[in-house]
Short mmCIF file of C-alpha atoms in Angstrom, two decimals:
data_model
loop_
_atom_site.label_atom_id
_atom_site.label_comp_id
_atom_site.label_asym_id
_atom_site.label_seq_id
_atom_site.Cartn_x
_atom_site.Cartn_y
_atom_site.Cartn_z
CA LEU G 1 -210.82 -81.11 21.64
CA ASP G 2 -210.35 -77.85 19.23
CA LYS G 3 -207.62 -78.78 17.66
CA ALA G 4 -209.57 -81.94 16.97
CA ILE G 5 -212.37 -79.90 15.63
CA ALA G 6 -210.25 -77.71 13.39
CA ASN G 7 -208.46 -80.76 11.99
CA LEU G 8 -211.81 -82.16 11.31
CA SER G 9 -213.41 -79.31 9.91
CA ILE G 10 -210.78 -79.29 7.02
CA ALA G 11 -212.27 -82.44 5.39
CA PHE G 12 -214.91 -80.13 4.55
CA SER G 13 -213.15 -77.10 3.40
CA PRO G 14 -213.71 -76.56 -0.38
CA GLU G 15 -210.31 -78.50 -1.35
CA TYR G 16 -211.53 -81.78 0.26
CA TYR G 17 -215.27 -81.34 0.46
CA ASP G 18 -216.19 -83.31 -2.64
CA PHE G 19 -214.09 -86.15 -1.38
CA ASN G 20 -215.72 -86.14 1.80
CA LYS G 21 -219.07 -84.96 1.70
CA ASN G 22 -221.10 -88.63 2.11
CA ASN G 23 -218.11 -89.74 4.43
CA TRP G 24 -220.73 -89.98 7.11
CA ARG G 25 -218.11 -91.23 9.80
CA LEU G 26 -216.35 -88.16 9.84
CA TYR G 27 -219.54 -86.19 10.58
CA GLU G 28 -220.17 -88.09 13.01
CA LEU G 29 -216.50 -87.98 14.83
CA LEU G 30 -216.64 -83.91 14.28
CA PHE G 31 -220.20 -84.07 15.71
CA ILE G 32 -218.77 -86.13 18.80
CA MET G 33 -215.64 -83.86 19.43
CA ILE G 34 -217.88 -80.71 19.27
CA ALA G 35 -220.58 -82.52 21.70
CA LEU G 36 -218.03 -83.41 24.39
CA ASN G 37 -216.09 -79.94 24.21
CA ALA G 38 -217.10 -78.18 27.40
CA ASN G 39 -215.56 -74.68 26.02
CA ILE G 40 -218.35 -74.76 23.44
CA LYS G 41 -221.88 -73.60 25.14
CA PRO G 42 -224.72 -76.02 24.49
CA ALA G 43 -226.81 -73.25 22.36
CA MET G 44 -223.60 -73.00 20.21
CA LYS G 45 -223.05 -76.62 19.13
CA TRP G 46 -225.51 -76.58 16.58
CA ASP G 47 -224.14 -73.75 14.75
CA LYS G 48 -220.22 -74.83 15.36
CA PHE G 49 -221.27 -78.13 13.98
CA TYR G 50 -222.96 -76.17 10.60
CA ALA G 51 -219.85 -73.89 10.49
CA ALA G 52 -217.38 -76.36 10.69
CA ILE G 53 -219.02 -78.88 7.77
CA LYS G 54 -219.92 -75.73 5.67
CA VAL G 55 -223.20 -76.91 4.57
CA LYS G 56 -226.06 -74.96 4.33
CA ASN G 57 -228.66 -77.44 3.27
CA LEU G 58 -228.55 -80.87 4.01
CA ASP G 59 -231.48 -81.53 2.08
CA THR G 60 -229.47 -81.94 -1.22
CA HIS G 61 -227.62 -84.98 0.47
CA LYS G 62 -228.97 -88.35 0.81
CA VAL G 63 -228.42 -88.40 4.67
CA PRO G 64 -228.63 -92.15 5.86
CA LYS G 65 -230.96 -92.94 8.61
CA ARG G 66 -228.16 -93.11 11.33
CA ASN G 67 -227.34 -89.62 10.22
CA PHE G 68 -230.75 -88.32 10.94
CA TRP G 69 -229.85 -86.66 13.79
CA MET G 70 -228.08 -83.84 11.65
CA ASN G 71 -231.27 -82.84 9.94
CA ALA G 72 -233.23 -81.50 13.37
CA ARG G 73 -232.13 -79.27 15.89
CA LEU G 74 -234.12 -81.06 18.80
CA GLU G 75 -232.79 -84.64 17.78
CA PHE G 76 -229.28 -82.83 17.80
CA ASP G 77 -229.62 -81.45 21.01
CA ALA G 78 -230.56 -84.54 22.32
CA ARG G 79 -227.84 -86.64 20.92
CA VAL G 80 -225.36 -84.01 22.59
CA ALA G 81 -227.25 -84.24 25.87
CA TYR G 82 -226.99 -88.21 25.56
CA ILE G 83 -223.14 -87.68 24.54
CA GLN G 84 -222.51 -85.53 27.62
CA LYS G 85 -224.05 -87.94 30.27
CA ASN G 86 -221.99 -90.64 28.72
CA SER G 87 -219.02 -88.46 28.62
CA LYS G 88 -216.80 -90.54 30.42
CA ASP G 89 -217.48 -93.84 28.28
CA TYR G 90 -216.81 -91.38 24.86
CA LYS G 91 -213.47 -90.35 26.23
CA ALA G 92 -212.32 -93.62 26.56
CA ARG G 93 -213.25 -95.09 23.70
CA LEU G 94 -211.31 -91.93 22.05
CA GLU G 95 -208.44 -92.49 24.07
CA LYS G 96 -208.16 -96.10 23.29
CA ARG G 97 -208.33 -95.57 19.51
CA ILE G 98 -205.68 -92.60 20.05
CA GLY G 99 -203.41 -94.80 22.44
#
C-alpha cells in the first residue's frame, strides 16, 4: 500500500497536477489506499492525504457531492472508519481489479 500511495501521489505532482486536479476517482483511490494502510496512524491519515494531493484549499475546486468527504475532517474520519470496518471487501475488490 505504501508503494501504491507513492505512485498515486505522482498524479498530483506539479508535472501532472493540471491534468488530474479534477480526476475525482484518483482522489478516491488514493484515499482508499491511505485508509487501508495500517502503517499510517488514524490521526495521521488526513494529513497524509492532503500532503499527497498537495492542495492547501479545496474551496477553489468544484468538488462534486460524492467527494464532499474531502472537505471536512469529521466526514473524512468517518469514511476512514467505514473503509477499515469493511477492509476485507475493499481489499478483495482491489485484488480483483489488479489480478
